[in-house]
CSV table of C-alpha atoms in Angstrom, one decimal:
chain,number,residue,atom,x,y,z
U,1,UNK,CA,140.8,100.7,-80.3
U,2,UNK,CA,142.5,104.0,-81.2
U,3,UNK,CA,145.0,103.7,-84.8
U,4,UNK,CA,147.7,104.2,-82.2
U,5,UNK,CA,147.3,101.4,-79.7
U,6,UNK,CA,146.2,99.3,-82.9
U,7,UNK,CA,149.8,99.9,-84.5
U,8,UNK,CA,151.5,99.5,-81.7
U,9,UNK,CA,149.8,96.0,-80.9
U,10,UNK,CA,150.7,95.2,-84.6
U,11,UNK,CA,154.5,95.9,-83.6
U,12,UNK,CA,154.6,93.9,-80.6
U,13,UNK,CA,152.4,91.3,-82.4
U,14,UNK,CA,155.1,91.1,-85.6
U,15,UNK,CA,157.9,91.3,-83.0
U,16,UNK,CA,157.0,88.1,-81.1
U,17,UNK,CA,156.3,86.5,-84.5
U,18,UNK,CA,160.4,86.7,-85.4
U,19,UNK,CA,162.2,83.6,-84.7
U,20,UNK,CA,165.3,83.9,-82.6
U,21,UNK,CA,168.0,83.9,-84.7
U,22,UNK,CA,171.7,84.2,-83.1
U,23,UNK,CA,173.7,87.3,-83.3
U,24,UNK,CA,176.9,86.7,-85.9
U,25,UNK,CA,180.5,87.3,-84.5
U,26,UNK,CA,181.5,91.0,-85.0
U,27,UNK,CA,183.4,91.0,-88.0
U,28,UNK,CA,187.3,91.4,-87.4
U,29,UNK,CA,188.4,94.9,-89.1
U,30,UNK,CA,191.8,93.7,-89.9
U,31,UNK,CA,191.0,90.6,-91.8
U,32,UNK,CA,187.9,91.9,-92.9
U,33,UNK,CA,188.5,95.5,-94.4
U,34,UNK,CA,191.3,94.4,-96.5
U,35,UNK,CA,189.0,91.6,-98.1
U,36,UNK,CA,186.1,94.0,-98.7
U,37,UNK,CA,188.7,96.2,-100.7
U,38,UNK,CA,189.4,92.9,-103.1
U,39,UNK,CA,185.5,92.7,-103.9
U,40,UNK,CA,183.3,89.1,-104.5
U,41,UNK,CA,181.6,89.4,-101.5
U,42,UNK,CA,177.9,90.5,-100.7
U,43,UNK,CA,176.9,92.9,-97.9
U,44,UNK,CA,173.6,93.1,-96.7
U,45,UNK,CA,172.2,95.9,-94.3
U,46,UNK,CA,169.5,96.4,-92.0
U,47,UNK,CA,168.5,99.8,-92.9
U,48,UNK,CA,169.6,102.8,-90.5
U,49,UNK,CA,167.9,104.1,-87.6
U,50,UNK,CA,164.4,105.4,-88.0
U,51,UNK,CA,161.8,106.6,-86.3
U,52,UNK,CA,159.6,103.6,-84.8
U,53,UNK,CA,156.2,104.6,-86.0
U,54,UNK,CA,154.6,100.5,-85.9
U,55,UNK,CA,154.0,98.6,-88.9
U,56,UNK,CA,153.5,100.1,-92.4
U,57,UNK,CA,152.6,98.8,-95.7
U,58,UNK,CA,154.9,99.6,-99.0
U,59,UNK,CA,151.5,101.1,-100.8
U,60,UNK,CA,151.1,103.3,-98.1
U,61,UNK,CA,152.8,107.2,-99.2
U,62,UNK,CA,156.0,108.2,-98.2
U,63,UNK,CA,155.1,110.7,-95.4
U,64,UNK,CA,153.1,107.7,-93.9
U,65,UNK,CA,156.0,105.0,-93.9
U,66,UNK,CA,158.4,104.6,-91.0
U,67,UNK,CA,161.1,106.5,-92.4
U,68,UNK,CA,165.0,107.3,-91.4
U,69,UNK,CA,165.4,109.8,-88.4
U,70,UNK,CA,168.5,112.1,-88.3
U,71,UNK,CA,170.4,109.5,-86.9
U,72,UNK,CA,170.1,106.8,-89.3
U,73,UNK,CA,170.9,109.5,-92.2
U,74,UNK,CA,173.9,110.5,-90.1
U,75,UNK,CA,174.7,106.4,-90.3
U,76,UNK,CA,173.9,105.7,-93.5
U,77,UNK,CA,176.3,109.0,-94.7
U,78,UNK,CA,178.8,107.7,-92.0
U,79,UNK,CA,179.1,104.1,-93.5
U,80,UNK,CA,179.4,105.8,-97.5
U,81,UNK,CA,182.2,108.2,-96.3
U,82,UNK,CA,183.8,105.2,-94.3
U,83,UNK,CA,183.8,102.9,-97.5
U,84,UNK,CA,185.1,105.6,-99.5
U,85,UNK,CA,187.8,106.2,-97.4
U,86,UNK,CA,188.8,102.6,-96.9
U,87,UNK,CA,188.9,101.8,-100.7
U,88,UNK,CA,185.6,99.4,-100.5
U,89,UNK,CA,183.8,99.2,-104.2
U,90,UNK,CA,180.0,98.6,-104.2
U,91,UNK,CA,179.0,96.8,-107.3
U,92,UNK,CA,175.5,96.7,-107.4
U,93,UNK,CA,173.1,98.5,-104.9
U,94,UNK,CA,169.8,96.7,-104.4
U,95,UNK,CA,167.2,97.4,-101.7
U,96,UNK,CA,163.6,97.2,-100.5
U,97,UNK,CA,161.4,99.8,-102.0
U,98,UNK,CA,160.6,100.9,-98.2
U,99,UNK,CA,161.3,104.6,-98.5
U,100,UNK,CA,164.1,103.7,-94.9
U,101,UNK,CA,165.9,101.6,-97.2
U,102,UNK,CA,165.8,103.0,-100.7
U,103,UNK,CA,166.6,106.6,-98.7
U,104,UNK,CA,169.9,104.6,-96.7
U,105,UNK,CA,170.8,103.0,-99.8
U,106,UNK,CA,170.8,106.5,-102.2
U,107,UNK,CA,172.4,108.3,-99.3
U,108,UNK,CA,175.6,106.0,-98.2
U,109,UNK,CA,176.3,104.8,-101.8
U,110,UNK,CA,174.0,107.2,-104.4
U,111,UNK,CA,172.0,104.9,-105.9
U,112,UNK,CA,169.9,101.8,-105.6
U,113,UNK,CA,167.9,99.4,-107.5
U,114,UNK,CA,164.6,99.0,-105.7
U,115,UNK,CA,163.1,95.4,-106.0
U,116,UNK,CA,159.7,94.5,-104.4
U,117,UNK,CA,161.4,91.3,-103.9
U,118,UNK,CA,163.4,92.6,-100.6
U,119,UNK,CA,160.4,94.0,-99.1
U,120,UNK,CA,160.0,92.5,-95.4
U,121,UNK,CA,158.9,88.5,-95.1
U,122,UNK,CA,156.8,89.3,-91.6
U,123,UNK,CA,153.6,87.8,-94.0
U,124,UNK,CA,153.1,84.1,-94.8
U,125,UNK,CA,151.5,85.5,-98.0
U,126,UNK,CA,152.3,83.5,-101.6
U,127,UNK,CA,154.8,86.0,-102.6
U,128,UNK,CA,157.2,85.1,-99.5
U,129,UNK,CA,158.6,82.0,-101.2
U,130,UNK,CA,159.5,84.0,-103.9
U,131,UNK,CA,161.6,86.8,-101.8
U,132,UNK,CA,163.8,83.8,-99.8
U,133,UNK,CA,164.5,82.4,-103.3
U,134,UNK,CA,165.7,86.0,-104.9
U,135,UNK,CA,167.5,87.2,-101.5
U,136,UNK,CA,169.5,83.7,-101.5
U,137,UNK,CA,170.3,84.0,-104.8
U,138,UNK,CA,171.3,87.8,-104.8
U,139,UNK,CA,173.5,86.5,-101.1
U,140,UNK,CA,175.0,83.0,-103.3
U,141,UNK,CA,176.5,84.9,-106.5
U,142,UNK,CA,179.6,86.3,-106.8
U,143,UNK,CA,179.6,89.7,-108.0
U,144,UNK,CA,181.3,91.5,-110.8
U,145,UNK,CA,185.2,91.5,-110.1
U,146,UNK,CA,186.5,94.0,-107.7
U,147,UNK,CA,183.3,95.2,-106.3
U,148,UNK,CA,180.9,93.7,-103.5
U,149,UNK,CA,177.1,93.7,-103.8
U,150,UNK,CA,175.1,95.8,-101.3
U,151,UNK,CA,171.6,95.2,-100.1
U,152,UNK,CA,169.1,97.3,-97.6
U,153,UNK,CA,166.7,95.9,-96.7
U,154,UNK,CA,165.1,94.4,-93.3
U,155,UNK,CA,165.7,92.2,-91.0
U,156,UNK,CA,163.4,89.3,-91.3
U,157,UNK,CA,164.7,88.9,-95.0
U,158,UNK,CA,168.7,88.1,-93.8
U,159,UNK,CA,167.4,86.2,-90.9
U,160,UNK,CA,165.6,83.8,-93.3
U,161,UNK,CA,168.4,83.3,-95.4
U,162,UNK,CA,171.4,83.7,-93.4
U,163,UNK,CA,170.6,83.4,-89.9
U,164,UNK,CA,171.5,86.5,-88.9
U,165,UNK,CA,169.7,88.8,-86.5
U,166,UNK,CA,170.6,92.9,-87.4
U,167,UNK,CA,170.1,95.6,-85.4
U,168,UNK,CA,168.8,98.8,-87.2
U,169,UNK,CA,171.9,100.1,-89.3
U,170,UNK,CA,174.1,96.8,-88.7
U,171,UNK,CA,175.4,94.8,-91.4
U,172,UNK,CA,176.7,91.2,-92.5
U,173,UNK,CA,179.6,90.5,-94.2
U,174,UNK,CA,178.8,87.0,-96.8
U,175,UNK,CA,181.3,85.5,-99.2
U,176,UNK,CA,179.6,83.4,-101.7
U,177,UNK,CA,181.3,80.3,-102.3
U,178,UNK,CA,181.8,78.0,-105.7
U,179,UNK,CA,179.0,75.7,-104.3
U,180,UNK,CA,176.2,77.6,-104.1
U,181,UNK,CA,176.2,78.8,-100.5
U,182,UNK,CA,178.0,81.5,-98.6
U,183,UNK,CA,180.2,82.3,-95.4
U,184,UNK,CA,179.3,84.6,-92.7
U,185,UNK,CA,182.4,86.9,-92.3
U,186,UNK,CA,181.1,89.0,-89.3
U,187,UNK,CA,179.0,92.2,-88.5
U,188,UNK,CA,179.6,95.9,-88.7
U,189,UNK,CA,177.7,98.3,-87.0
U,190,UNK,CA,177.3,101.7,-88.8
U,191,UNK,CA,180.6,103.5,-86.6
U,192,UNK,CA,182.3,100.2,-86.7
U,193,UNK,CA,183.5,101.0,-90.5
U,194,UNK,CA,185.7,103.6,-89.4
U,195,UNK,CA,187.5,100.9,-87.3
C-alpha cells in the first residue's frame, strides 16, 4: 500500500472512530457578545482551516504536520481582529502543540501556551485519561476577572468533555459555574464574530 492510500485509510479509519456528538445551538450575538466583553467564561476552538493531509503525529517536523492553509490564517486573523474590535479580553491562551493550533492561536491572539495535554484523544493510549481530566478542568474554572480563557485545540478533545462537535475554525462559548461544571452558551464560526 502506497504512504498515500495508507494515510488516507488512517483518516477515514480515525473519522468513523468519532462518536456522534450533536451540533451546539449557534450562539446568539446579542446576548452573547456583550457577555464575552464582561470575561469568566472559557472559549475553546477547533483550529482554523487547514490543508487535509491524513493523520499526523506531534513528533513528526513541522513541514510534515497538517498545517493551517491560507484560509484558516485568514480565519484565525479574522476572529483576533473581530475580538479586538468588539472589546473581548483573552486571559489565558492555551493550545495543542500541533503546529495548526499553536500557529491559530499566535496568530488571532499573539501568543499561546502549548500543553501536550490538548493534543487530540483519537488514541486509547494511558495518557488519554489524563487529557479529559486537564481539558475539564481548564473548561470548569473560572478565569481571572475580566478576561475569558481561550483554547485551540481539536475536536475530539471538546467532544469528550462538552459534547460538542466543531467544525474546523468553529468555536464553543462555556461558562463555568460555582459547582464544578459549565454551560454551553452557543457556537461561532470564524466570520460569525463580526456579527
Amino acid at each position: 500500500m502506497t504512504p498515500a492510500r495508507r494515510a488516507l485509510l488512517g483518516g477515514l479509519v480515525a473519522a468513523a472512530a468519532l462518536p456522534f456528538v450533536p451540533r451546539a445551538a449557534r450562539a446568539h450575538h446579542s446576548t452573547v457578545i456583550p457577555a464575552l466583553r464582561e470575561g469568566g467564561h472559557v472559549v475553546y476552538f477547533r483550529h482554523a482551516a487547514t490543508q487535509w493531509s491524513g493523520i499526523d503525529r506531534i513528533e513528526w517536523p513541522r513541514e510534515r504536520q497538517r498545517l493551517l492553509s491560507a484560509e484558516g490564517e485568514r480565519q484565525a486573523r479574522v476572529i483576533g481582529e473581530a475580538w479586538e474590535e468588539l472589546g473581548i479580553t483573552a486571559g489565558e491562551v492555551w493550545a495543542s502543540p500541533f503546529a495548526r493550533c499553536a500557529d491559530h492561536a499566535r496568530i488571532s491572539f499573539g501568543r499561546a501556551t502549548e500543553d501536550m495535554r490538548l493534543i487530540g484523544l483519537l488514541s486509547d493510549d494511558e495518557g488519554r485519561r489524563e487529557r479529559v481530566a486537564f481539558l475539564r478542568t481548564l473548561v470548569t474554572t473560572r478565569p481571572e476577572p475580566g478576561t475569558n480563557r481561550v483554547i485551540v485545540a481539536h475536536r475530539s478533545n471538546i467532544a469528550e468533555v462538552a459534547g460538542v462537535a466543531l467544525e474546523e475554525g468553529e468555536a464553543v462559548v462555556l461558562t463555568p459555574d460555582a459547582a464544578g461544571g459549565f454551560t454551553v452558551r452557543g457556537t461561532f464560526m470564524p466570520d460569525e464574530w463580526t456579527g
